PDB file of C-alpha atoms in Angstrom:
ATOM      1  CA  MET A   1      -0.051   0.053  -0.047  1.00 71.00           C
ATOM      2  CA  THR A   2       1.359   3.416  -0.973  1.00 74.00           C
ATOM      3  CA  SER A   3       0.523   6.998   0.315  1.00 89.00           C
ATOM      4  CA  GLU A   4       1.253  10.629  -0.303  1.00 96.00           C
ATOM      5  CA  ILE A   5       3.526  12.529   1.976  1.00 98.00           C
ATOM      6  CA  GLY A   6       5.395  15.856   2.031  1.00 98.00           C
ATOM      7  CA  ILE A   7       8.975  16.000   3.021  1.00 98.00           C
ATOM      8  CA  ILE A   8      10.302  19.251   4.533  1.00 98.00           C
ATOM      9  CA  GLY A   9      14.076  19.594   4.773  1.00 98.00           C
ATOM     10  CA  LEU A  10      16.313  17.818   2.309  1.00 97.00           C
ATOM     11  CA  GLY A  11      19.537  17.435   4.355  1.00 94.00           C
ATOM     12  CA  ARG A  12      21.457  14.184   4.691  1.00 89.00           C
ATOM     13  CA  MET A  13      18.515  12.167   6.085  1.00 94.00           C
ATOM     14  CA  GLY A  14      15.584  14.155   4.710  1.00 97.00           C
ATOM     15  CA  ALA A  15      16.594  13.707   1.092  1.00 97.00           C
ATOM     16  CA  ASN A  16      17.263   9.917   1.603  1.00 97.00           C
ATOM     17  CA  ILE A  17      13.871   9.422   3.399  1.00 98.00           C
ATOM     18  CA  ALA A  18      12.219  10.949   0.291  1.00 98.00           C
ATOM     19  CA  ARG A  19      14.223   8.871  -1.997  1.00 98.00           C
ATOM     20  CA  ARG A  20      13.384   5.559  -0.175  1.00 97.00           C
ATOM     21  CA  LEU A  21       9.609   6.341  -0.058  1.00 97.00           C
ATOM     22  CA  ALA A  22       9.622   7.321  -3.797  1.00 97.00           C
ATOM     23  CA  ARG A  23      11.504   4.338  -4.827  1.00 97.00           C
ATOM     24  CA  ASN A  24       8.817   2.201  -3.115  1.00 96.00           C
ATOM     25  CA  GLY A  25       5.953   3.822  -4.948  1.00 96.00           C
ATOM     26  CA  HIS A  26       4.882   6.635  -2.555  1.00 97.00           C
ATOM     27  CA  LYS A  27       3.985  10.029  -3.997  1.00 97.00           C
ATOM     28  CA  VAL A  28       6.460  12.554  -2.360  1.00 98.00           C
ATOM     29  CA  ILE A  29       6.157  16.257  -2.290  1.00 98.00           C
ATOM     30  CA  VAL A  30       9.417  17.917  -1.340  1.00 98.00           C
ATOM     31  CA  TYR A  31      10.254  21.394  -0.023  1.00 98.00           C
ATOM     32  CA  ASN A  32      13.450  22.824   0.987  1.00 97.00           C
ATOM     33  CA  ARG A  33      14.590  26.308   2.183  1.00 94.00           C
ATOM     34  CA  SER A  34      17.073  26.274  -0.645  1.00 94.00           C
ATOM     35  CA  PRO A  35      14.616  25.490  -3.465  1.00 93.00           C
ATOM     36  CA  GLN A  36      17.337  24.168  -5.899  1.00 96.00           C
ATOM     37  CA  LYS A  37      17.729  21.146  -3.579  1.00 96.00           C
ATOM     38  CA  ALA A  38      14.260  20.105  -4.129  1.00 97.00           C
ATOM     39  CA  VAL A  39      14.212  20.678  -7.805  1.00 97.00           C
ATOM     40  CA  ASP A  40      17.528  18.536  -8.229  1.00 97.00           C
ATOM     41  CA  LEU A  41      15.851  15.749  -6.225  1.00 97.00           C
ATOM     42  CA  ALA A  42      12.786  15.705  -8.266  1.00 97.00           C
ATOM     43  CA  LYS A  43      14.829  15.486 -11.412  1.00 97.00           C
ATOM     44  CA  GLU A  44      16.780  12.544  -9.861  1.00 95.00           C
ATOM     45  CA  GLU A  45      13.756  10.450  -8.768  1.00 95.00           C
ATOM     46  CA  GLU A  46      10.427   9.421 -10.166  1.00 93.00           C
ATOM     47  CA  ASN A  47       7.491   9.939  -7.744  1.00 96.00           C
ATOM     48  CA  ILE A  48       9.125  13.100  -6.161  1.00 98.00           C
ATOM     49  CA  THR A  49       7.584  16.598  -7.082  1.00 97.00           C
ATOM     50  CA  ALA A  50       9.437  19.780  -5.973  1.00 98.00           C
ATOM     51  CA  VAL A  51       7.407  22.776  -4.521  1.00 98.00           C
ATOM     52  CA  GLN A  52       8.541  26.326  -3.752  1.00 97.00           C
ATOM     53  CA  SER A  53       6.450  26.937  -0.599  1.00 97.00           C
ATOM     54  CA  LEU A  54       4.511  25.110   2.124  1.00 98.00           C
ATOM     55  CA  ASP A  55       1.224  26.463   0.644  1.00 97.00           C
ATOM     56  CA  GLU A  56       2.051  24.634  -2.582  1.00 98.00           C
ATOM     57  CA  MET A  57       2.818  21.495  -0.818  1.00 98.00           C
ATOM     58  CA  ALA A  58      -0.552  21.667   0.894  1.00 97.00           C
ATOM     59  CA  SER A  59      -2.293  22.178  -2.390  1.00 97.00           C
ATOM     60  CA  GLN A  60      -0.823  19.138  -3.898  1.00 96.00           C
ATOM     61  CA  LEU A  61      -1.279  16.570  -1.032  1.00 97.00           C
ATOM     62  CA  ALA A  62      -4.413  14.617  -0.798  1.00 94.00           C
ATOM     63  CA  LYS A  63      -6.550  15.041   2.303  1.00 94.00           C
ATOM     64  CA  PRO A  64      -5.913  14.171   5.128  1.00 95.00           C
ATOM     65  CA  ARG A  65      -2.404  15.588   4.422  1.00 97.00           C
ATOM     66  CA  THR A  66       0.786  14.366   5.978  1.00 98.00           C
ATOM     67  CA  ALA A  67       4.032  16.252   6.230  1.00 98.00           C
ATOM     68  CA  TRP A  68       7.315  14.903   7.680  1.00 98.00           C
ATOM     69  CA  ILE A  69       9.565  17.623   9.049  1.00 98.00           C
ATOM     70  CA  MET A  70      13.377  16.869   8.792  1.00 97.00           C
ATOM     71  CA  VAL A  71      15.081  20.175   9.728  1.00 97.00           C
ATOM     72  CA  PRO A  72      17.283  21.048  12.706  1.00 93.00           C
ATOM     73  CA  GLU A  73      15.764  21.009  16.291  1.00 94.00           C
ATOM     74  CA  GLY A  74      14.780  24.300  17.919  1.00 94.00           C
ATOM     75  CA  ASP A  75      13.844  27.325  15.981  1.00 96.00           C
ATOM     76  CA  ALA A  76      13.854  25.871  12.571  1.00 96.00           C
ATOM     77  CA  THR A  77      11.445  23.145  13.587  1.00 97.00           C
ATOM     78  CA  GLU A  78       9.407  25.540  15.568  1.00 98.00           C
ATOM     79  CA  LYS A  79       8.946  27.942  12.467  1.00 97.00           C
ATOM     80  CA  ILE A  80       7.759  25.034  10.303  1.00 98.00           C
ATOM     81  CA  VAL A  81       5.330  23.680  12.778  1.00 98.00           C
ATOM     82  CA  VAL A  82       3.714  27.295  13.292  1.00 97.00           C
ATOM     83  CA  ASP A  83       3.528  27.810   9.484  1.00 97.00           C
ATOM     84  CA  LEU A  84       1.928  24.393   9.018  1.00 98.00           C
ATOM     85  CA  VAL A  85      -0.676  24.890  11.596  1.00 97.00           C
ATOM     86  CA  GLN A  86      -1.709  28.051   9.717  1.00 97.00           C
ATOM     87  CA  ILE A  87      -1.961  26.108   6.458  1.00 97.00           C
ATOM     88  CA  PHE A  88      -3.103  22.552   7.215  1.00 98.00           C
ATOM     89  CA  GLU A  89      -6.759  21.771   8.040  1.00 97.00           C
ATOM     90  CA  ASP A  90      -8.569  19.598  10.625  1.00 97.00           C
ATOM     91  CA  GLY A  91      -7.351  15.989  10.583  1.00 97.00           C
ATOM     92  CA  ASP A  92      -4.027  16.633   8.823  1.00 98.00           C
ATOM     93  CA  VAL A  93      -0.844  15.162  10.290  1.00 98.00           C
ATOM     94  CA  ILE A  94       2.458  16.794  11.223  1.00 98.00           C
ATOM     95  CA  ILE A  95       5.384  14.403  11.776  1.00 98.00           C
ATOM     96  CA  ASP A  96       8.529  15.668  13.429  1.00 98.00           C
ATOM     97  CA  GLY A  97      11.357  13.267  12.426  1.00 97.00           C
ATOM     98  CA  GLY A  98      14.177  15.382  13.728  1.00 94.00           C
ATOM     99  CA  ASN A  99      15.996  15.237  17.178  1.00 94.00           C
ATOM    100  CA  SER A 100      13.749  17.602  18.992  1.00 97.00           C
ATOM    101  CA  ASN A 101      13.786  17.867  22.752  1.00 97.00           C
ATOM    102  CA  TYR A 102      10.856  15.784  23.977  1.00 98.00           C
ATOM    103  CA  LYS A 103       9.616  18.664  26.185  1.00 98.00           C
ATOM    104  CA  ASP A 104       9.267  20.850  23.033  1.00 98.00           C
ATOM    105  CA  THR A 105       7.462  18.001  21.440  1.00 98.00           C
ATOM    106  CA  ILE A 106       4.902  17.678  24.050  1.00 98.00           C
ATOM    107  CA  ARG A 107       4.305  21.421  24.043  1.00 98.00           C
ATOM    108  CA  ARG A 108       3.946  21.360  20.227  1.00 98.00           C
ATOM    109  CA  ALA A 109       1.688  18.447  20.102  1.00 98.00           C
ATOM    110  CA  GLN A 110      -0.711  20.104  22.383  1.00 98.00           C
ATOM    111  CA  LYS A 111      -0.744  23.216  20.297  1.00 96.00           C
ATOM    112  CA  VAL A 112      -1.398  21.274  17.214  1.00 97.00           C
ATOM    113  CA  LYS A 113      -4.150  19.225  18.927  1.00 97.00           C
ATOM    114  CA  ASP A 114      -5.794  22.525  19.865  1.00 97.00           C
ATOM    115  CA  ASP A 115      -5.880  23.361  16.243  1.00 96.00           C
ATOM    116  CA  SER A 116      -7.604  19.985  15.470  1.00 97.00           C
ATOM    117  CA  LEU A 117      -4.452  18.734  13.849  1.00 98.00           C
ATOM    118  CA  ASN A 118      -2.436  15.480  14.581  1.00 98.00           C
ATOM    119  CA  TYR A 119       1.270  15.540  15.748  1.00 98.00           C
ATOM    120  CA  VAL A 120       3.507  12.436  15.589  1.00 98.00           C
ATOM    121  CA  ASP A 121       7.156  12.407  16.866  1.00 98.00           C
ATOM    122  CA  VAL A 122       9.495   9.934  15.228  1.00 98.00           C
ATOM    123  CA  GLY A 123      12.835   9.491  16.681  1.00 97.00           C
ATOM    124  CA  THR A 124      14.709   8.453  13.557  1.00 97.00           C
ATOM    125  CA  SER A 125      18.091   6.593  13.513  1.00 95.00           C
ATOM    126  CA  GLY A 126      20.011   5.190  10.610  1.00 93.00           C
ATOM    127  CA  GLY A 127      22.025   8.290   9.345  1.00 89.00           C
ATOM    128  CA  ILE A 128      23.242   8.236   5.676  1.00 87.00           C
ATOM    129  CA  TRP A 129      22.876   4.515   5.506  1.00 91.00           C
ATOM    130  CA  GLY A 130      19.170   4.581   6.054  1.00 94.00           C
ATOM    131  CA  LEU A 131      18.485   4.822   2.235  1.00 95.00           C
ATOM    132  CA  LYS A 132      19.957   1.439   1.761  1.00 94.00           C
ATOM    133  CA  ASN A 133      19.437  -0.302   5.093  1.00 94.00           C
ATOM    134  CA  GLY A 134      16.228   1.373   6.411  1.00 97.00           C
ATOM    135  CA  TYR A 135      15.744   3.528   9.457  1.00 97.00           C
ATOM    136  CA  SER A 136      15.015   2.586  13.056  1.00 97.00           C
ATOM    137  CA  MET A 137      11.900   4.668  14.198  1.00 98.00           C
ATOM    138  CA  MET A 138      10.759   5.333  17.662  1.00 98.00           C
ATOM    139  CA  ILE A 139       7.248   6.752  17.438  1.00 98.00           C
ATOM    140  CA  GLY A 140       5.275   8.908  19.750  1.00 98.00           C
ATOM    141  CA  GLY A 141       1.660  10.169  19.413  1.00 98.00           C
ATOM    142  CA  ASP A 142      -1.900   8.926  19.141  1.00 98.00           C
ATOM    143  CA  LYS A 143      -1.853   5.226  18.438  1.00 98.00           C
ATOM    144  CA  ASP A 144      -4.615   5.336  15.762  1.00 98.00           C
ATOM    145  CA  VAL A 145      -2.932   8.085  13.860  1.00 98.00           C
ATOM    146  CA  VAL A 146       0.411   6.250  13.969  1.00 98.00           C
ATOM    147  CA  GLU A 147      -1.436   3.216  12.661  1.00 97.00           C
ATOM    148  CA  SER A 148      -2.799   5.204   9.801  1.00 97.00           C
ATOM    149  CA  LEU A 149       0.698   5.881   8.769  1.00 97.00           C
ATOM    150  CA  ARG A 150       1.902   2.337   8.735  1.00 97.00           C
ATOM    151  CA  PRO A 151       2.620   2.234   5.076  1.00 96.00           C
ATOM    152  CA  ILE A 152       5.115   5.012   5.459  1.00 97.00           C
ATOM    153  CA  PHE A 153       6.845   3.398   8.491  1.00 97.00           C
ATOM    154  CA  GLU A 154       6.879  -0.074   6.877  1.00 97.00           C
ATOM    155  CA  THR A 155       8.633   1.455   3.878  1.00 97.00           C
ATOM    156  CA  LEU A 156      11.193   3.296   5.829  1.00 97.00           C
ATOM    157  CA  ALA A 157      12.035   0.545   8.205  1.00 97.00           C
ATOM    158  CA  PRO A 158      14.607  -2.267   7.526  1.00 94.00           C
ATOM    159  CA  GLY A 159      11.626  -4.739   7.643  1.00 85.00           C
ATOM    160  CA  MET A 160       7.814  -4.309   7.645  1.00 80.00           C
ATOM    161  CA  GLN A 161       7.561  -5.538  11.294  1.00 85.00           C
ATOM    162  CA  LYS A 162      11.155  -4.748  12.379  1.00 93.00           C
ATOM    163  CA  GLY A 163      12.908  -1.578  13.480  1.00 96.00           C
ATOM    164  CA  TRP A 164       9.867   0.577  14.216  1.00 98.00           C
ATOM    165  CA  GLY A 165       7.116   0.900  16.620  1.00 97.00           C
ATOM    166  CA  HIS A 166       4.708   3.063  18.632  1.00 98.00           C
ATOM    167  CA  VAL A 167       6.301   3.613  21.943  1.00 98.00           C
ATOM    168  CA  GLY A 168       3.785   5.892  23.738  1.00 98.00           C
ATOM    169  CA  PRO A 169       2.125   9.307  23.674  1.00 98.00           C
ATOM    170  CA  SER A 170       3.427  12.639  22.224  1.00 98.00           C
ATOM    171  CA  GLY A 171       7.035  13.063  23.163  1.00 98.00           C
ATOM    172  CA  ALA A 172       7.690   9.399  23.857  1.00 98.00           C
ATOM    173  CA  GLY A 173       9.288   8.914  20.429  1.00 98.00           C
ATOM    174  CA  HIS A 174      11.895  11.716  20.824  1.00 98.00           C
ATOM    175  CA  TYR A 175      12.351  10.742  24.523  1.00 98.00           C
ATOM    176  CA  VAL A 176      13.375   7.090  23.499  1.00 98.00           C
ATOM    177  CA  LYS A 177      15.693   8.558  20.692  1.00 98.00           C
ATOM    178  CA  MET A 178      17.216  10.939  23.290  1.00 98.00           C
ATOM    179  CA  VAL A 179      18.274   7.867  25.401  1.00 98.00           C
ATOM    180  CA  HIS A 180      19.295   5.907  22.331  1.00 97.00           C
ATOM    181  CA  ASN A 181      21.665   8.565  21.429  1.00 96.00           C
ATOM    182  CA  GLY A 182      23.015   8.883  24.928  1.00 97.00           C
ATOM    183  CA  ILE A 183      23.805   5.216  24.843  1.00 97.00           C
ATOM    184  CA  GLU A 184      25.389   5.666  21.484  1.00 96.00           C
ATOM    185  CA  TYR A 185      27.678   8.364  22.930  1.00 96.00           C
ATOM    186  CA  GLY A 186      28.884   5.617  25.650  1.00 97.00           C
ATOM    187  CA  MET A 187      29.370   3.066  23.167  1.00 97.00           C
ATOM    188  CA  MET A 188      31.421   5.223  20.840  1.00 96.00           C
ATOM    189  CA  GLU A 189      33.566   6.541  23.598  1.00 96.00           C
ATOM    190  CA  ALA A 190      34.410   2.867  24.737  1.00 97.00           C
ATOM    191  CA  PHE A 191      35.537   1.931  21.172  1.00 97.00           C
ATOM    192  CA  ALA A 192      37.574   5.236  20.970  1.00 96.00           C
ATOM    193  CA  GLU A 193      39.376   4.552  24.094  1.00 97.00           C
ATOM    194  CA  GLY A 194      39.939   1.017  23.253  1.00 98.00           C
ATOM    195  CA  PHE A 195      41.504   1.720  19.970  1.00 97.00           C
ATOM    196  CA  GLU A 196      43.757   4.379  21.375  1.00 96.00           C
ATOM    197  CA  ILE A 197      45.019   1.802  23.944  1.00 97.00           C
ATOM    198  CA  LEU A 198      45.758  -0.589  21.177  1.00 98.00           C
ATOM    199  CA  ARG A 199      47.581   1.945  19.194  1.00 97.00           C
ATOM    200  CA  ALA A 200      49.704   3.165  22.217  1.00 97.00           C
ATOM    201  CA  LYS A 201      51.331  -0.392  22.588  1.00 98.00           C
ATOM    202  CA  LYS A 202      54.112   0.445  20.241  1.00 97.00           C
ATOM    203  CA  GLU A 203      56.052  -2.835  20.671  1.00 97.00           C
ATOM    204  CA  PHE A 204      53.302  -4.852  19.133  1.00 98.00           C
ATOM    205  CA  ASN A 205      52.790  -2.501  16.161  1.00 97.00           C
ATOM    206  CA  LEU A 206      49.134  -3.548  15.990  1.00 98.00           C
ATOM    207  CA  ASP A 207      47.196  -3.164  12.748  1.00 98.00           C
ATOM    208  CA  LEU A 208      44.080  -1.557  13.976  1.00 98.00           C
ATOM    209  CA  HIS A 209      42.150  -2.153  10.868  1.00 98.00           C
ATOM    210  CA  LYS A 210      42.845  -5.790  11.049  1.00 98.00           C
ATOM    211  CA  VAL A 211      41.796  -5.914  14.868  1.00 98.00           C
ATOM    212  CA  ALA A 212      38.576  -4.224  13.862  1.00 98.00           C
ATOM    213  CA  GLU A 213      37.956  -6.726  11.192  1.00 98.00           C
ATOM    214  CA  ILE A 214      38.658  -9.658  13.523  1.00 98.00           C
ATOM    215  CA  TRP A 215      36.183  -8.293  16.093  1.00 98.00           C
ATOM    216  CA  ARG A 216      33.555  -7.632  13.590  1.00 98.00           C
ATOM    217  CA  TYR A 217      32.781 -11.470  13.368  1.00 98.00           C
ATOM    218  CA  GLY A 218      31.837 -13.527  16.295  1.00 97.00           C
ATOM    219  CA  SER A 219      32.828 -11.076  18.922  1.00 98.00           C
ATOM    220  CA  VAL A 220      30.567  -9.796  21.744  1.00 97.00           C
ATOM    221  CA  VAL A 221      31.586  -6.204  20.764  1.00 97.00           C
ATOM    222  CA  SER A 222      30.547  -6.662  17.077  1.00 97.00           C
ATOM    223  CA  SER A 223      28.254  -3.912  15.973  1.00 96.00           C
ATOM    224  CA  TRP A 224      27.443  -1.297  13.376  1.00 94.00           C
ATOM    225  CA  LEU A 225      29.754   1.223  15.137  1.00 96.00           C
ATOM    226  CA  LEU A 226      32.544  -1.306  14.850  1.00 97.00           C
ATOM    227  CA  ASP A 227      31.804  -1.931  11.235  1.00 96.00           C
ATOM    228  CA  LEU A 228      32.028   1.811  10.548  1.00 94.00           C
ATOM    229  CA  THR A 229      35.241   2.136  12.576  1.00 96.00           C
ATOM    230  CA  ALA A 230      36.743  -0.735  10.445  1.00 97.00           C
ATOM    231  CA  LEU A 231      35.600   1.154   7.221  1.00 96.00           C
ATOM    232  CA  ALA A 232      37.237   4.341   8.508  1.00 95.00           C
ATOM    233  CA  LEU A 233      40.428   2.532   9.357  1.00 97.00           C
ATOM    234  CA  SER A 234      40.525   0.732   6.034  1.00 96.00           C
ATOM    235  CA  ARG A 235      40.716   4.041   4.365  1.00 94.00           C
ATOM    236  CA  ASP A 236      43.311   5.772   6.610  1.00 93.00           C
ATOM    237  CA  LYS A 237      44.992   3.506   9.141  1.00 93.00           C
ATOM    238  CA  ASP A 238      46.207   6.572  11.198  1.00 92.00           C
ATOM    239  CA  LEU A 239      43.055   8.738  10.509  1.00 93.00           C
ATOM    240  CA  ASN A 240      45.385  11.448   9.368  1.00 91.00           C
ATOM    241  CA  GLU A 241      42.618  13.066   7.352  1.00 88.00           C
ATOM    242  CA  VAL A 242      40.180  13.139  10.275  1.00 88.00           C
ATOM    243  CA  LYS A 243      40.107  16.130  12.470  1.00 87.00           C
ATOM    244  CA  GLY A 244      39.881  14.950  16.114  1.00 87.00           C
ATOM    245  CA  TRP A 245      37.167  17.532  17.097  1.00 86.00           C
ATOM    246  CA  VAL A 246      33.932  15.914  18.068  1.00 90.00           C
ATOM    247  CA  GLY A 247      30.605  17.645  18.182  1.00 87.00           C
ATOM    248  CA  ASP A 248      27.367  16.893  19.799  1.00 88.00           C
ATOM    249  CA  SER A 249      23.872  17.558  18.624  1.00 83.00           C
ATOM    250  CA  GLY A 250      22.251  18.003  22.067  1.00 90.00           C
ATOM    251  CA  GLU A 251      20.734  14.454  22.809  1.00 95.00           C
ATOM    252  CA  GLY A 252      23.670  13.410  25.054  1.00 95.00           C
ATOM    253  CA  ARG A 253      23.291  16.700  27.098  1.00 96.00           C
ATOM    254  CA  TRP A 254      19.600  16.140  27.430  1.00 97.00           C
ATOM    255  CA  THR A 255      19.974  12.521  28.470  1.00 98.00           C
ATOM    256  CA  VAL A 256      22.445  13.483  31.202  1.00 98.00           C
ATOM    257  CA  ALA A 257      20.003  16.200  32.339  1.00 97.00           C
ATOM    258  CA  GLU A 258      17.103  13.789  32.412  1.00 98.00           C
ATOM    259  CA  ALA A 259      19.211  11.244  34.529  1.00 98.00           C
ATOM    260  CA  ILE A 260      19.955  14.004  37.060  1.00 98.00           C
ATOM    261  CA  ASP A 261      16.208  14.984  37.251  1.00 98.00           C
ATOM    262  CA  LEU A 262      15.306  11.339  37.828  1.00 98.00           C
ATOM    263  CA  ASP A 263      18.195  10.634  40.250  1.00 98.00           C
ATOM    264  CA  ILE A 264      19.540   7.966  38.014  1.00 98.00           C
ATOM    265  CA  PRO A 265      23.228   7.424  38.079  1.00 98.00           C
ATOM    266  CA  ALA A 266      24.545   7.604  34.494  1.00 98.00           C
ATOM    267  CA  PRO A 267      28.349   7.828  34.818  1.00 98.00           C
ATOM    268  CA  ILE A 268      29.199   6.287  31.395  1.00 97.00           C
ATOM    269  CA  ILE A 269      26.893   8.466  29.389  1.00 97.00           C
ATOM    270  CA  THR A 270      27.816  11.438  31.390  1.00 97.00           C
ATOM    271  CA  MET A 271      31.501  11.044  30.961  1.00 97.00           C
ATOM    272  CA  SER A 272      31.388  10.210  27.184  1.00 97.00           C
ATOM    273  CA  LEU A 273      29.743  13.558  26.814  1.00 96.00           C
ATOM    274  CA  LEU A 274      32.420  15.346  28.874  1.00 95.00           C
ATOM    275  CA  MET A 275      35.047  13.600  26.859  1.00 93.00           C
ATOM    276  CA  ARG A 276      33.637  15.192  23.668  1.00 92.00           C
ATOM    277  CA  PHE A 277      34.200  18.536  25.236  1.00 92.00           C
ATOM    278  CA  VAL A 278      37.832  17.365  25.978  1.00 88.00           C
ATOM    279  CA  THR A 279      38.349  16.910  22.144  1.00 87.00           C
ATOM    280  CA  ARG A 280      37.694  20.493  21.565  1.00 85.00           C
ATOM    281  CA  ARG A 281      40.699  21.457  23.622  1.00 81.00           C
ATOM    282  CA  ASP A 282      43.164  18.630  23.085  1.00 76.00           C
ATOM    283  CA  GLU A 283      43.084  16.535  19.947  1.00 73.00           C
ATOM    284  CA  ASN A 284      44.034  12.972  20.324  1.00 85.00           C
ATOM    285  CA  PHE A 285      43.556   9.520  18.530  1.00 92.00           C
ATOM    286  CA  SER A 286      40.428   8.490  20.413  1.00 91.00           C
ATOM    287  CA  ALA A 287      38.870  11.828  19.319  1.00 89.00           C
ATOM    288  CA  LYS A 288      39.809  10.890  15.746  1.00 92.00           C
ATOM    289  CA  ILE A 289      38.083   7.600  16.204  1.00 93.00           C
ATOM    290  CA  LEU A 290      34.944   9.244  17.453  1.00 92.00           C
ATOM    291  CA  ALA A 291      35.052  11.784  14.671  1.00 90.00           C
ATOM    292  CA  ALA A 292      35.402   9.048  12.030  1.00 92.00           C
ATOM    293  CA  MET A 293      32.514   7.157  13.477  1.00 92.00           C
ATOM    294  CA  ARG A 294      30.247  10.203  13.312  1.00 90.00           C
ATOM    295  CA  LYS A 295      31.150  10.920   9.801  1.00 88.00           C
ATOM    296  CA  GLU A 296      30.783   7.285   8.621  1.00 89.00           C
ATOM    297  CA  PHE A 297      27.171   7.000  10.111  1.00 88.00           C
ATOM    298  CA  GLY A 298      25.859  10.471   9.859  1.00 80.00           C
ATOM    299  CA  GLY A 299      28.066  12.353   7.399  1.00 78.00           C
ATOM    300  CA  HIS A 300      29.021  14.712  10.149  1.00 72.00           C
ATOM    301  CA  GLU A 301      32.004  17.080   9.052  1.00 73.00           C
ATOM    302  CA  GLU A 302      33.691  18.109  12.153  1.00 61.00           C
ATOM    303  CA  LYS A 303      35.253  21.529  12.427  1.00 61.00           C
ATOM    304  CA  ALA A 304      38.635  21.996  10.927  1.00 49.00           C
TER     305      ALA A 304
END
């Protein structure tokens, strides 16, 4: 079963979400603040139509309309939601697939509901690999509304019944994604520290790429993050082309703050966040490993 959907924001993930939907038969209307991105994507893919405004998007979508927002959290998302509330009509659906703070999501969902619209928050993981492999989606909002969007989620997920699910009311999707990213911080930091220890043992002259490849198969630490580390090391064993400056997009900070609010000890996640701050003062090899992982899964280009 296919459907119609608008995609707002054509960055690394937004464009690939549009592509995956279009390639599986969905009609996709795309809008981007820089219009040429939308035009180029429509030329590249069948089933994708570019528009120049949100009003034009609304006019081309069948009712009840569905629009998926994939722009940076904060003011950018807020503006799109406010604009859509003015344009959309009763029963239409706004999906926030970005990394919004769950508290903002709860507030926005209530505002949207007051205007007789529906709001769904989708914590989306998969990075630049989602086009090929599918996305993991943690979904909050009204259960019946989420169910009505099943064809979209089944297409975007790695499997029709795998990798996605309704996790609770509005805000729950972004809350689960927030903690997911906090865990991710801790896992990445452990790999980064481990590979720096291996590299420091000069008398063994260890081939870090070879070690990573050995660990990828049959090891209890095998994971997608390890796969991406191996890929980065295969290209540049000393990561000379990687700047050891590691950013954070907010979710780690929010997870730590939530742990404090709930009186939950979370030393690993907390320390992994603080170690990212260290990289902005004193570059080291573990920082290069972290930066390399972020670039491989999300296309994040760290500061020079």
